[in-house]
XYZ file of C-alpha atoms in Angstrom:
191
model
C -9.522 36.799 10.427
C -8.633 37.855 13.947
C -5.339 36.442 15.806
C -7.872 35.258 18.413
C -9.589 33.589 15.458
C -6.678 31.616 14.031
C -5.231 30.733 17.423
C -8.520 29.140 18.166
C -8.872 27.336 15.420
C -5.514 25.946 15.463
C -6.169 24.990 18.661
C -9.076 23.430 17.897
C -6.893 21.355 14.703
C -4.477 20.319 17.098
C -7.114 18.982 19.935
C -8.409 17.080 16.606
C -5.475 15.108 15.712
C -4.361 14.772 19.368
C -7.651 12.450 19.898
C -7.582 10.910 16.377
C -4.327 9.628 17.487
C -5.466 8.508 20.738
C -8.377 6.640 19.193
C -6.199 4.731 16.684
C -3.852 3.517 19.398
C -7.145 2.219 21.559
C -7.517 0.602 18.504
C -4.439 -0.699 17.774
C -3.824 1.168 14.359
C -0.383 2.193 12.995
C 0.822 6.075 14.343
C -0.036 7.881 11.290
C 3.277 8.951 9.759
C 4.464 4.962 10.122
C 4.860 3.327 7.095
C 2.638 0.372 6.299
C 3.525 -3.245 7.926
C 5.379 -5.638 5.563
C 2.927 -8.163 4.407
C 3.192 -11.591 6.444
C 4.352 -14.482 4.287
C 1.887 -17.408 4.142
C 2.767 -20.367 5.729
C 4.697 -22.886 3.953
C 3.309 -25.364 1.514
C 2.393 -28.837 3.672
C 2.139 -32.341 1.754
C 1.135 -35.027 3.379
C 1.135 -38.764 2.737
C -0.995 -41.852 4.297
C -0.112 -45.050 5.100
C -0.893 -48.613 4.350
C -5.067 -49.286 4.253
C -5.389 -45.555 4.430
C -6.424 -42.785 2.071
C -5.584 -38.848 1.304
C -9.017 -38.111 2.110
C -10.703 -40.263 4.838
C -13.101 -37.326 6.768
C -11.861 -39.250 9.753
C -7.979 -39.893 9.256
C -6.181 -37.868 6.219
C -9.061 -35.561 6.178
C -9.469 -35.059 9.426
C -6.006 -33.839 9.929
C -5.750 -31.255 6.768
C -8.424 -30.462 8.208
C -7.141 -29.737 11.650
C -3.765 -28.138 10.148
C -5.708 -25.874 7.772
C -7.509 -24.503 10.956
C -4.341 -24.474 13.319
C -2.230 -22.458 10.511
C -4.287 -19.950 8.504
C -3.664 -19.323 5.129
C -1.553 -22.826 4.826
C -1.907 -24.547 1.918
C -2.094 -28.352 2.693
C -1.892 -31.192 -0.058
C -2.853 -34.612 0.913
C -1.210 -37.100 -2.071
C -3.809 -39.293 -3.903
C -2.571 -42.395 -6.261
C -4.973 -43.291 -8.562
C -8.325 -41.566 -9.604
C -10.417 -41.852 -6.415
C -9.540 -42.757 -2.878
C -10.605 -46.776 -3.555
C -7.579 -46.471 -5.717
C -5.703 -44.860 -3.614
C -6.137 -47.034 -0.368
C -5.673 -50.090 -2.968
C -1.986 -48.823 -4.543
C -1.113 -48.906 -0.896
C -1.329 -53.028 -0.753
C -0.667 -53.425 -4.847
C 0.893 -50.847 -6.208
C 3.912 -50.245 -7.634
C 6.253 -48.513 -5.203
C 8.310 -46.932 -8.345
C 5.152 -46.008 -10.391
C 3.115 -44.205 -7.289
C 6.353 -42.315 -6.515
C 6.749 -41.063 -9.949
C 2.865 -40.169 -9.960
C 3.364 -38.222 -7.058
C 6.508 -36.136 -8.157
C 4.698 -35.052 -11.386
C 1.690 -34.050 -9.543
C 3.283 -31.793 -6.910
C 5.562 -30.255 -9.532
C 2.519 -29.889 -11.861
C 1.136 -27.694 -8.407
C 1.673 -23.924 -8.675
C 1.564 -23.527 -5.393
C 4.379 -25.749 -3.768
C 6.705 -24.218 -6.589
C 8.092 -22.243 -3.973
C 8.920 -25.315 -1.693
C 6.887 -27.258 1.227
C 7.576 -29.482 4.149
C 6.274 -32.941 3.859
C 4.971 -35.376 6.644
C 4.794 -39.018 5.869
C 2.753 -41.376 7.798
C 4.177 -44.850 8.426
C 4.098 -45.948 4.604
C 4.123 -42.779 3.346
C 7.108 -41.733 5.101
C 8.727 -43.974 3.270
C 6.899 -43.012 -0.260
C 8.105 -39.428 0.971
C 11.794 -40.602 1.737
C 11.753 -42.232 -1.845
C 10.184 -39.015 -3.603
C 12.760 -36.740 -1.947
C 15.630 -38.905 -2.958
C 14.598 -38.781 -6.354
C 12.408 -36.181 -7.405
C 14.348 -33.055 -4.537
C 17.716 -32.329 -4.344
C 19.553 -30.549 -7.122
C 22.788 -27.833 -6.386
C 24.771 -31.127 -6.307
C 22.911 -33.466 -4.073
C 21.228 -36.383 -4.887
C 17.357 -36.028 -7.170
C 16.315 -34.411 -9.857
C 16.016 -31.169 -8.560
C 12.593 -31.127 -9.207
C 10.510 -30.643 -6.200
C 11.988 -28.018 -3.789
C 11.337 -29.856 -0.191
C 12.277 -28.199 2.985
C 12.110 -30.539 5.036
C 10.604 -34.386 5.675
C 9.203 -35.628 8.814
C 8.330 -39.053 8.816
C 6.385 -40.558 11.766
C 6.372 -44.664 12.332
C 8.505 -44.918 8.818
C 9.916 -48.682 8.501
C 13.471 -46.900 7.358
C 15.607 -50.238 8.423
C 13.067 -52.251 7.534
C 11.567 -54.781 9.153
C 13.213 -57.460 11.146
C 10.490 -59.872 12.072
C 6.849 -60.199 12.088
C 5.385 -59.753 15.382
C 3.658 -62.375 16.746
C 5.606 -65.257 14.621
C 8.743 -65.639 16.781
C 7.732 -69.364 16.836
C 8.810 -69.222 12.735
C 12.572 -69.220 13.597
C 14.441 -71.362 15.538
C 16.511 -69.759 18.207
C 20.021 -70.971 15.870
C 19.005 -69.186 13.043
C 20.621 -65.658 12.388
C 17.240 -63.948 11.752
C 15.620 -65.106 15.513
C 19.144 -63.425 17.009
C 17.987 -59.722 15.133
C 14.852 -60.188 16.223
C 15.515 -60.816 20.257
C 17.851 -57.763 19.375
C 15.132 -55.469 18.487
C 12.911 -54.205 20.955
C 9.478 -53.119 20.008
């Protein structure tokens, strides 16, 4: 091959990679000699419980907003706690049930769930929150804090969670007299 011949083509090889590199950045791809982006962890794990009268699956409460999350976070996995067999069940433990029983239910079933092994954040609604509160106390924890250790929970958000309880009954101030000590905490409270 001629000089002319080999500086021509190597010309040619170089105008070649010159616009295969300036088509992959139009297109956003990696320069070719970068090495491959590290993978982006999924989100974290999200458990959710419902509150008094309500269910884990409702298409237009609870299932609405797994629903909603699943769509706002790809890739999230999103576990909405059920107590019983079915969702009549469920909405009925929340009247009937056994506080201590439908926590213990719910501990065995997340831990029994491969994919929140790695930990998840949990959001309790009104009742629930509480549920939650109770199932982190006892079922979280380990490395010499309270709980079994059991569940690994990031963190607990709780949203209209009775967590001092409840002072008086709205609507039935006329139940206690103004001298008694229960009708002073409830003027106290504000709601």
């Amino acid at each position: 091959m001629s000089p002319r011949t080999l500086t021509m083509k190597a010309s040619l090889g170089l105008l070649a990679l010159v616009l295969l590199c300036a088509v992959a950045a139009v297109q956003g791809a990696r320069p070719l000699l970068q090495a491959p982006p590290e993978p982006t962890p999924p989100p974290t794990p999200i458990v959710m419980w419902h509150g008094m009268g309500d269910n884990c699956c409702d298409p237009l409460t609870m299932g609405h907003l797994q629903r909603f999350v699943e769509a706002a976070l790809p890739g999230v996995y999103v576990r909405s706690i059920m107590v019983g067999d079915n969702t009549v069940e469920d909405t009925m433990h929340g009247f009937f049930g056994n506080v201590n029983s439908q926590v213990e239910e719910a501990c065995q079933a997340l831990a029994a769930d491969p994919q929140l092994a790695g930990g998840f954040n949990a959001v309790g609604f009104s009742q629930g929150g509480q549920f939650l509160r109770a199932l982190v106390q006892r079922c979280g924890g380990g490395n010499g804090t309270t709980g079994s250790g059991l569940l690994k929970v990031k963190q607990l958000i709780t949203l209209g969670g009775q967590h001092q309880g409840v002072s008086a009954t709205p609507g039935c101030d006329t139940l206690y007299s103004s001298s008694s000590p229960s009708a002073a905490a409830s003027s106290s409270v504000s709601a």
